[in-house]
């Protein structure tokens, strides 16, 4: 049985981890989710299929279920977000990388180099291979000069670029980004997107982001969420509207919760 989070103890939904073999890497058929304290579904009847090469932007108003839908695709929902998941969810990937909102909350080791090495160590890589990978990833991300710097003194932009480097280091089949620039100033956000645009190793991206005017060139599909409904696919020109600086999710602490889960899942599930 696959050990990725969310693939057990969910009797209301049919879950599959069939290998992609040219098929969808993520497929949702009639997917819906209701929080355990809610009387109505956050979203329902979502039909969405993602092939390798997709760069999906999930957009919508605060509270519409963007991050929760992303969580369904990662397998973290509903195992760590209690509630009822319905429909059929097929996850055809093996390794996933994740970048969350709060850059500081995602870092768990003393130094930059150790942070990149952490997940690789838990995957059982040989020491020489880890050293080579850490060097290559830090150079590619413009972080080589910070290799021995303590993660606790990094700027927000540096910390988020490090989080991206850690995700990419694992050669993920799919990269999940949940509002990765929510805590960054405009300059740092622009720098982050520039580095993201240079990363092509992940076969598929799924991104929740409010600075949509800056990522038009990074995405090729868009899905608009509508609370209580299924949402729908929309054109990129409509999706990538000018950024409204004040828009943040209703639950800013969610990023901290997910960060703790990320650290736990790397240890418990080395393929994640």
C-alpha positions as YAML, in Angstrom:
chain: A
units: angstrom
residues:
- id: 1
  name: UNK
  ca: [0.00, 0.00, 0.00]
- id: 2
  name: UNK
  ca: [1.15, 3.52, -0.78]
- id: 3
  name: UNK
  ca: [2.27, 5.37, 2.35]
- id: 4
  name: UNK
  ca: [1.54, 8.89, 1.18]
- id: 5
  name: UNK
  ca: [-0.67, 10.83, 3.61]
- id: 6
  name: UNK
  ca: [-4.39, 10.86, 3.00]
- id: 7
  name: UNK
  ca: [-4.59, 7.48, 1.27]
- id: 8
  name: UNK
  ca: [-6.00, 5.64, 4.28]
- id: 9
  name: UNK
  ca: [-9.00, 5.96, 6.57]
- id: 10
  name: UNK
  ca: [-11.10, 7.84, 4.01]
- id: 11
  name: UNK
  ca: [-14.06, 5.54, 3.29]
- id: 12
  name: UNK
  ca: [-16.24, 8.27, 1.76]
- id: 13
  name: UNK
  ca: [-13.90, 8.68, -1.20]
- id: 14
  name: UNK
  ca: [-12.38, 6.26, -3.67]
- id: 15
  name: UNK
  ca: [-8.62, 6.83, -3.68]
- id: 16
  name: UNK
  ca: [-6.11, 5.42, -6.11]
- id: 17
  name: UNK
  ca: [-2.36, 5.73, -6.59]
- id: 18
  name: UNK
  ca: [-2.12, 4.08, -9.98]
- id: 19
  name: UNK
  ca: [1.08, 5.01, -11.81]
- id: 20
  name: UNK
  ca: [0.64, 7.60, -14.52]
- id: 21
  name: UNK
  ca: [1.91, 5.47, -17.45]
- id: 22
  name: UNK
  ca: [1.04, 8.33, -19.76]
- id: 23
  name: UNK
  ca: [-2.27, 8.96, -18.01]
- id: 24
  name: UNK
  ca: [-3.23, 11.78, -15.64]
- id: 25
  name: UNK
  ca: [-0.86, 12.51, -12.76]
- id: 26
  name: UNK
  ca: [-3.82, 13.90, -10.81]
- id: 27
  name: UNK
  ca: [-7.44, 13.15, -11.50]
- id: 28
  name: UNK
  ca: [-10.43, 14.33, -9.47]
- id: 29
  name: UNK
  ca: [-13.86, 12.98, -10.39]
- id: 30
  name: UNK
  ca: [-16.79, 14.43, -8.48]
- id: 31
  name: UNK
  ca: [-14.46, 15.47, -5.66]
- id: 32
  name: UNK
  ca: [-15.92, 17.30, -2.71]
- id: 33
  name: UNK
  ca: [-14.93, 18.16, 0.83]
- id: 34
  name: UNK
  ca: [-16.80, 19.19, 3.96]
- id: 35
  name: UNK
  ca: [-14.93, 20.27, 7.09]
- id: 36
  name: UNK
  ca: [-15.86, 18.19, 10.12]
- id: 37
  name: UNK
  ca: [-17.36, 21.23, 11.89]
- id: 38
  name: UNK
  ca: [-19.29, 22.49, 8.84]
- id: 39
  name: UNK
  ca: [-22.81, 21.64, 7.75]
- id: 40
  name: UNK
  ca: [-22.20, 22.38, 4.07]
- id: 41
  name: UNK
  ca: [-19.48, 21.33, 1.67]
- id: 42
  name: UNK
  ca: [-16.58, 23.70, 1.04]
- id: 43
  name: UNK
  ca: [-16.62, 22.52, -2.57]
- id: 44
  name: UNK
  ca: [-18.30, 19.69, -4.45]
- id: 45
  name: UNK
  ca: [-18.33, 17.85, -7.77]
- id: 46
  name: UNK
  ca: [-14.87, 18.97, -8.88]
- id: 47
  name: UNK
  ca: [-13.82, 17.25, -12.11]
- id: 48
  name: UNK
  ca: [-10.21, 18.00, -12.93]
- id: 49
  name: UNK
  ca: [-7.48, 16.06, -14.72]
- id: 50
  name: UNK
  ca: [-3.82, 17.07, -14.85]
- id: 51
  name: UNK
  ca: [-1.28, 15.59, -17.24]
- id: 52
  name: UNK
  ca: [2.50, 15.91, -17.07]
- id: 53
  name: UNK
  ca: [3.50, 19.37, -18.26]
- id: 54
  name: UNK
  ca: [0.51, 21.17, -16.75]
- id: 55
  name: UNK
  ca: [1.17, 24.37, -14.80]
- id: 56
  name: UNK
  ca: [-2.09, 24.93, -12.95]
- id: 57
  name: UNK
  ca: [-3.07, 28.11, -11.11]
- id: 58
  name: UNK
  ca: [-5.89, 27.73, -8.56]
- id: 59
  name: UNK
  ca: [-7.60, 31.05, -7.97]
- id: 60
  name: UNK
  ca: [-10.68, 32.33, -6.17]
- id: 61
  name: UNK
  ca: [-11.81, 34.44, -3.23]
- id: 62
  name: UNK
  ca: [-10.52, 33.90, 0.30]
- id: 63
  name: UNK
  ca: [-12.28, 30.96, 1.88]
- id: 64
  name: UNK
  ca: [-13.30, 29.41, -1.43]
- id: 65
  name: UNK
  ca: [-11.27, 26.26, -0.82]
- id: 66
  name: UNK
  ca: [-8.15, 26.86, -2.90]
- id: 67
  name: UNK
  ca: [-5.65, 25.53, -0.36]
- id: 68
  name: UNK
  ca: [-7.99, 22.69, 0.60]
- id: 69
  name: UNK
  ca: [-8.27, 21.57, -3.02]
- id: 70
  name: UNK
  ca: [-4.49, 21.66, -3.26]
- id: 71
  name: UNK
  ca: [-4.39, 19.63, -0.05]
- id: 72
  name: UNK
  ca: [-6.61, 16.98, -1.63]
- id: 73
  name: UNK
  ca: [-4.12, 16.69, -4.48]
- id: 74
  name: UNK
  ca: [-1.23, 16.27, -2.03]
- id: 75
  name: UNK
  ca: [-3.07, 13.62, -0.02]
- id: 76
  name: UNK
  ca: [-2.92, 15.67, 3.20]
- id: 77
  name: UNK
  ca: [-6.69, 16.19, 3.06]
- id: 78
  name: UNK
  ca: [-8.55, 14.69, 4.84]
- id: 79
  name: UNK
  ca: [-6.00, 12.77, 6.90]
- id: 80
  name: UNK
  ca: [-4.69, 15.91, 8.58]
- id: 81
  name: UNK
  ca: [-7.63, 18.24, 7.88]
- id: 82
  name: UNK
  ca: [-10.56, 16.34, 9.43]
- id: 83
  name: UNK
  ca: [-13.63, 16.18, 7.29]
- id: 84
  name: UNK
  ca: [-15.51, 14.20, 4.68]
- id: 85
  name: UNK
  ca: [-13.88, 13.72, 1.29]
- id: 86
  name: UNK
  ca: [-16.10, 12.46, -1.51]
- id: 87
  name: UNK
  ca: [-15.64, 11.47, -5.12]
- id: 88
  name: UNK
  ca: [-12.77, 9.64, -6.79]
- id: 89
  name: UNK
  ca: [-9.20, 10.92, -6.39]
- id: 90
  name: UNK
  ca: [-6.43, 9.35, -8.44]
- id: 91
  name: UNK
  ca: [-2.82, 10.35, -7.68]
- id: 92
  name: UNK
  ca: [-0.44, 9.09, -10.35]
- id: 93
  name: UNK
  ca: [2.76, 10.60, -9.00]
- id: 94
  name: UNK
  ca: [5.35, 9.16, -6.62]
- id: 95
  name: UNK
  ca: [7.33, 12.15, -5.30]
- id: 96
  name: UNK
  ca: [5.91, 15.56, -4.49]
- id: 97
  name: UNK
  ca: [7.65, 18.78, -3.53]
- id: 98
  name: UNK
  ca: [5.85, 21.47, -1.54]
- id: 99
  name: UNK
  ca: [6.39, 25.18, -0.87]
- id: 100
  name: UNK
  ca: [4.04, 26.83, 1.65]
- id: 101
  name: UNK
  ca: [3.14, 30.35, 2.72]
- id: 102
  name: UNK
  ca: [5.38, 31.03, 5.69]
- id: 103
  name: UNK
  ca: [9.04, 30.58, 4.69]
- id: 104
  name: UNK
  ca: [10.42, 30.53, 8.24]
- id: 105
  name: UNK
  ca: [7.95, 27.89, 9.47]
- id: 106
  name: UNK
  ca: [9.10, 25.43, 6.80]
- id: 107
  name: UNK
  ca: [12.76, 25.30, 7.86]
- id: 108
  name: UNK
  ca: [13.75, 22.63, 10.39]
- id: 109
  name: UNK
  ca: [17.58, 22.38, 10.36]
- id: 110
  name: UNK
  ca: [20.36, 24.76, 11.53]
- id: 111
  name: UNK
  ca: [21.99, 25.64, 8.19]
- id: 112
  name: UNK
  ca: [21.05, 26.15, 4.55]
- id: 113
  name: UNK
  ca: [23.03, 23.16, 3.27]
- id: 114
  name: UNK
  ca: [21.63, 20.88, 5.99]
- id: 115
  name: UNK
  ca: [18.09, 21.94, 5.08]
- id: 116
  name: UNK
  ca: [18.50, 20.79, 1.48]
- id: 117
  name: UNK
  ca: [20.17, 17.57, 2.63]
- id: 118
  name: UNK
  ca: [17.49, 16.75, 5.21]
- id: 119
  name: UNK
  ca: [14.86, 15.20, 2.94]
- id: 120
  name: UNK
  ca: [17.49, 13.40, 0.88]
- id: 121
  name: UNK
  ca: [18.91, 11.79, 4.02]
- id: 122
  name: UNK
  ca: [15.45, 10.55, 4.93]
- id: 123
  name: UNK
  ca: [15.16, 9.02, 1.48]
- id: 124
  name: UNK
  ca: [18.32, 7.03, 2.14]
- id: 125
  name: UNK
  ca: [20.61, 8.69, -0.39]
- id: 126
  name: UNK
  ca: [24.34, 8.00, -0.14]
- id: 127
  name: UNK
  ca: [26.41, 10.76, 1.46]
- id: 128
  name: UNK
  ca: [28.41, 11.55, -1.69]
- id: 129
  name: UNK
  ca: [25.26, 11.77, -3.75]
- id: 130
  name: UNK
  ca: [23.66, 14.10, -1.20]
- id: 131
  name: UNK
  ca: [26.68, 16.42, -1.21]
- id: 132
  name: UNK
  ca: [26.66, 16.61, -5.01]
- id: 133
  name: UNK
  ca: [22.93, 17.30, -5.10]
- id: 134
  name: UNK
  ca: [23.08, 19.96, -2.38]
- id: 135
  name: UNK
  ca: [25.90, 21.79, -4.18]
- id: 136
  name: UNK
  ca: [24.10, 21.67, -7.52]
- id: 137
  name: UNK
  ca: [20.73, 22.80, -6.14]
- id: 138
  name: UNK
  ca: [22.18, 25.70, -4.14]
- id: 139
  name: UNK
  ca: [24.17, 26.92, -7.14]
- id: 140
  name: UNK
  ca: [21.14, 26.72, -9.39]
- id: 141
  name: UNK
  ca: [19.03, 28.62, -6.87]
- id: 142
  name: UNK
  ca: [21.61, 31.36, -6.32]
- id: 143
  name: UNK
  ca: [22.09, 30.24, -2.71]
- id: 144
  name: UNK
  ca: [25.59, 28.72, -2.86]
- id: 145
  name: UNK
  ca: [27.11, 31.64, -0.96]
- id: 146
  name: UNK
  ca: [24.64, 30.98, 1.88]
- id: 147
  name: UNK
  ca: [25.38, 27.25, 2.27]
- id: 148
  name: UNK
  ca: [26.74, 27.55, 5.82]
- id: 149
  name: UNK
  ca: [24.45, 30.36, 6.94]
- id: 150
  name: UNK
  ca: [22.04, 29.64, 9.74]
- id: 151
  name: UNK
  ca: [18.46, 29.35, 8.52]
- id: 152
  name: UNK
  ca: [17.28, 31.44, 11.47]
- id: 153
  name: UNK
  ca: [18.91, 34.59, 10.07]
- id: 154
  name: UNK
  ca: [17.75, 34.30, 6.46]
- id: 155
  name: UNK
  ca: [15.54, 36.99, 4.99]
- id: 156
  name: UNK
  ca: [12.00, 35.98, 4.00]
- id: 157
  name: UNK
  ca: [12.94, 35.90, 0.33]
- id: 158
  name: UNK
  ca: [16.07, 33.81, 0.98]
- id: 159
  name: UNK
  ca: [14.10, 31.39, 3.17]
- id: 160
  name: UNK
  ca: [11.42, 30.90, 0.54]
- id: 161
  name: UNK
  ca: [13.98, 30.35, -2.21]
- id: 162
  name: UNK
  ca: [15.56, 27.76, 0.10]
- id: 163
  name: UNK
  ca: [12.18, 26.07, 0.50]
- id: 164
  name: UNK
  ca: [11.91, 25.91, -3.29]
- id: 165
  name: UNK
  ca: [15.43, 24.46, -3.52]
- id: 166
  name: UNK
  ca: [14.52, 21.79, -0.96]
- id: 167
  name: UNK
  ca: [11.43, 20.84, -2.95]
- id: 168
  name: UNK
  ca: [13.32, 20.68, -6.24]
- id: 169
  name: UNK
  ca: [16.21, 18.71, -4.73]
- id: 170
  name: UNK
  ca: [13.99, 15.65, -4.41]
- id: 171
  name: UNK
  ca: [13.34, 15.45, -8.18]
- id: 172
  name: UNK
  ca: [9.59, 15.70, -7.64]
- id: 173
  name: UNK
  ca: [7.08, 14.45, -10.16]
- id: 174
  name: UNK
  ca: [4.82, 17.27, -9.05]
- id: 175
  name: UNK
  ca: [5.41, 20.60, -7.30]
- id: 176
  name: UNK
  ca: [2.76, 22.12, -5.02]
- id: 177
  name: UNK
  ca: [2.98, 25.83, -4.14]
- id: 178
  name: UNK
  ca: [0.46, 27.22, -1.66]
- id: 179
  name: UNK
  ca: [0.65, 31.03, -1.81]
- id: 180
  name: UNK
  ca: [4.47, 30.98, -1.69]
- id: 181
  name: UNK
  ca: [4.80, 34.78, -1.79]
- id: 182
  name: UNK
  ca: [2.11, 35.65, 0.79]
- id: 183
  name: UNK
  ca: [4.75, 36.71, 3.35]
- id: 184
  name: UNK
  ca: [7.14, 38.38, 0.89]
- id: 185
  name: UNK
  ca: [7.54, 41.99, -0.18]
- id: 186
  name: UNK
  ca: [7.11, 42.74, -3.92]
- id: 187
  name: UNK
  ca: [10.84, 42.63, -4.65]
- id: 188
  name: UNK
  ca: [11.35, 39.29, -2.93]
- id: 189
  name: UNK
  ca: [8.25, 37.89, -4.61]
- id: 190
  name: UNK
  ca: [9.58, 38.91, -8.03]
- id: 191
  name: UNK
  ca: [12.92, 37.25, -7.24]
- id: 192
  name: UNK
  ca: [11.14, 34.08, -6.15]
- id: 193
  name: UNK
  ca: [9.09, 33.90, -9.34]
- id: 194
  name: UNK
  ca: [12.22, 34.46, -11.42]
- id: 195
  name: UNK
  ca: [13.86, 31.41, -9.84]
- id: 196
  name: UNK
  ca: [10.66, 29.39, -10.11]
- id: 197
  name: UNK
  ca: [10.54, 30.14, -13.83]
- id: 198
  name: UNK
  ca: [13.97, 28.58, -14.26]
- id: 199
  name: UNK
  ca: [12.91, 25.31, -12.63]
- id: 200
  name: UNK
  ca: [11.61, 22.84, -15.18]
- id: 201
  name: UNK
  ca: [12.48, 19.54, -13.46]
- id: 202
  name: UNK
  ca: [9.05, 18.91, -11.92]
- id: 203
  name: UNK
  ca: [6.68, 17.33, -14.43]
- id: 204
  name: UNK
  ca: [3.67, 19.22, -13.08]
- id: 205
  name: UNK
  ca: [2.97, 22.32, -10.98]
- id: 206
  name: UNK
  ca: [-0.10, 23.22, -8.95]
- id: 207
  name: UNK
  ca: [-0.04, 26.73, -7.49]
- id: 208
  name: UNK
  ca: [-2.32, 28.84, -5.31]
- id: 209
  name: UNK
  ca: [-1.24, 32.46, -5.66]
- id: 210
  name: UNK
  ca: [-2.76, 35.95, -5.37]
- id: 211
  name: UNK
  ca: [-0.01, 37.85, -7.24]
- id: 212
  name: UNK
  ca: [-1.50, 36.55, -10.44]
- id: 213
  name: UNK
  ca: [-0.29, 39.37, -12.67]
- id: 214
  name: UNK
  ca: [3.31, 38.23, -12.08]
- id: 215
  name: UNK
  ca: [2.83, 34.57, -12.97]
- id: 216
  name: UNK
  ca: [0.99, 34.74, -16.29]
- id: 217
  name: UNK
  ca: [4.12, 33.44, -18.03]
- id: 218
  name: UNK
  ca: [4.57, 30.59, -15.51]
- id: 219
  name: UNK
  ca: [1.19, 28.86, -15.84]
- id: 220
  name: UNK
  ca: [-0.74, 27.31, -18.70]
- id: 221
  name: UNK
  ca: [-4.05, 26.44, -17.03]
- id: 222
  name: UNK
  ca: [-6.28, 28.04, -14.39]
- id: 223
  name: UNK
  ca: [-9.06, 26.75, -12.15]
- id: 224
  name: UNK
  ca: [-11.38, 29.18, -10.34]
- id: 225
  name: UNK
  ca: [-12.84, 28.05, -7.02]
- id: 226
  name: UNK
  ca: [-16.31, 29.10, -5.85]
- id: 227
  name: UNK
  ca: [-17.23, 28.26, -2.26]
- id: 228
  name: UNK
  ca: [-19.87, 25.56, -2.08]
- id: 229
  name: UNK
  ca: [-19.65, 24.77, -5.78]
- id: 230
  name: UNK
  ca: [-17.38, 22.83, -8.13]
- id: 231
  name: UNK
  ca: [-15.45, 25.73, -9.62]
- id: 232
  name: UNK
  ca: [-14.46, 25.71, -13.26]
- id: 233
  name: UNK
  ca: [-11.56, 26.12, -15.65]
- id: 234
  name: UNK
  ca: [-11.07, 29.70, -16.84]
- id: 235
  name: UNK
  ca: [-8.81, 31.49, -19.31]
- id: 236
  name: UNK
  ca: [-5.43, 32.74, -18.19]
- id: 237
  name: UNK
  ca: [-6.18, 36.35, -19.07]
- id: 238
  name: UNK
  ca: [-9.15, 36.24, -16.70]
- id: 239
  name: UNK
  ca: [-7.26, 34.35, -14.01]
- id: 240
  name: UNK
  ca: [-4.12, 36.50, -14.02]
- id: 241
  name: UNK
  ca: [-5.73, 39.77, -13.02]
- id: 242
  name: UNK
  ca: [-3.79, 42.53, -11.20]
- id: 243
  name: UNK
  ca: [-2.69, 41.69, -7.68]
- id: 244
  name: UNK
  ca: [-4.75, 43.04, -4.76]
- id: 245
  name: UNK
  ca: [-2.22, 43.43, -1.89]
- id: 246
  name: UNK
  ca: [-4.70, 43.07, 0.98]
- id: 247
  name: UNK
  ca: [-6.00, 39.64, 0.05]
- id: 248
  name: UNK
  ca: [-4.90, 36.88, 2.40]
- id: 249
  name: UNK
  ca: [-6.56, 33.65, 3.46]
- id: 250
  name: UNK
  ca: [-8.89, 33.73, 6.46]
- id: 251
  name: UNK
  ca: [-6.67, 31.26, 8.34]
- id: 252
  name: UNK
  ca: [-3.06, 32.49, 8.20]
- id: 253
  name: UNK
  ca: [-2.03, 29.93, 10.83]
- id: 254
  name: UNK
  ca: [-2.81, 27.15, 8.36]
- id: 255
  name: UNK
  ca: [0.64, 27.56, 6.81]
- id: 256
  name: UNK
  ca: [2.29, 26.89, 10.17]
- id: 257
  name: UNK
  ca: [0.17, 23.76, 10.63]
- id: 258
  name: UNK
  ca: [1.10, 22.50, 7.18]
- id: 259
  name: UNK
  ca: [4.77, 23.25, 7.77]
- id: 260
  name: UNK
  ca: [4.79, 21.05, 10.84]
- id: 261
  name: UNK
  ca: [3.08, 18.34, 8.83]
- id: 262
  name: UNK
  ca: [5.63, 18.71, 6.05]
- id: 263
  name: UNK
  ca: [8.48, 18.07, 8.45]
- id: 264
  name: UNK
  ca: [6.67, 15.06, 9.92]
- id: 265
  name: UNK
  ca: [5.78, 13.60, 6.54]
- id: 266
  name: UNK
  ca: [9.34, 13.84, 5.26]
- id: 267
  name: UNK
  ca: [10.39, 11.70, 8.20]
- id: 268
  name: UNK
  ca: [7.45, 9.26, 8.11]
- id: 269
  name: UNK
  ca: [7.11, 9.07, 4.34]
- id: 270
  name: UNK
  ca: [10.49, 9.57, 2.63]
- id: 271
  name: UNK
  ca: [8.96, 9.46, -0.88]
- id: 272
  name: UNK
  ca: [6.96, 12.61, -0.21]
...
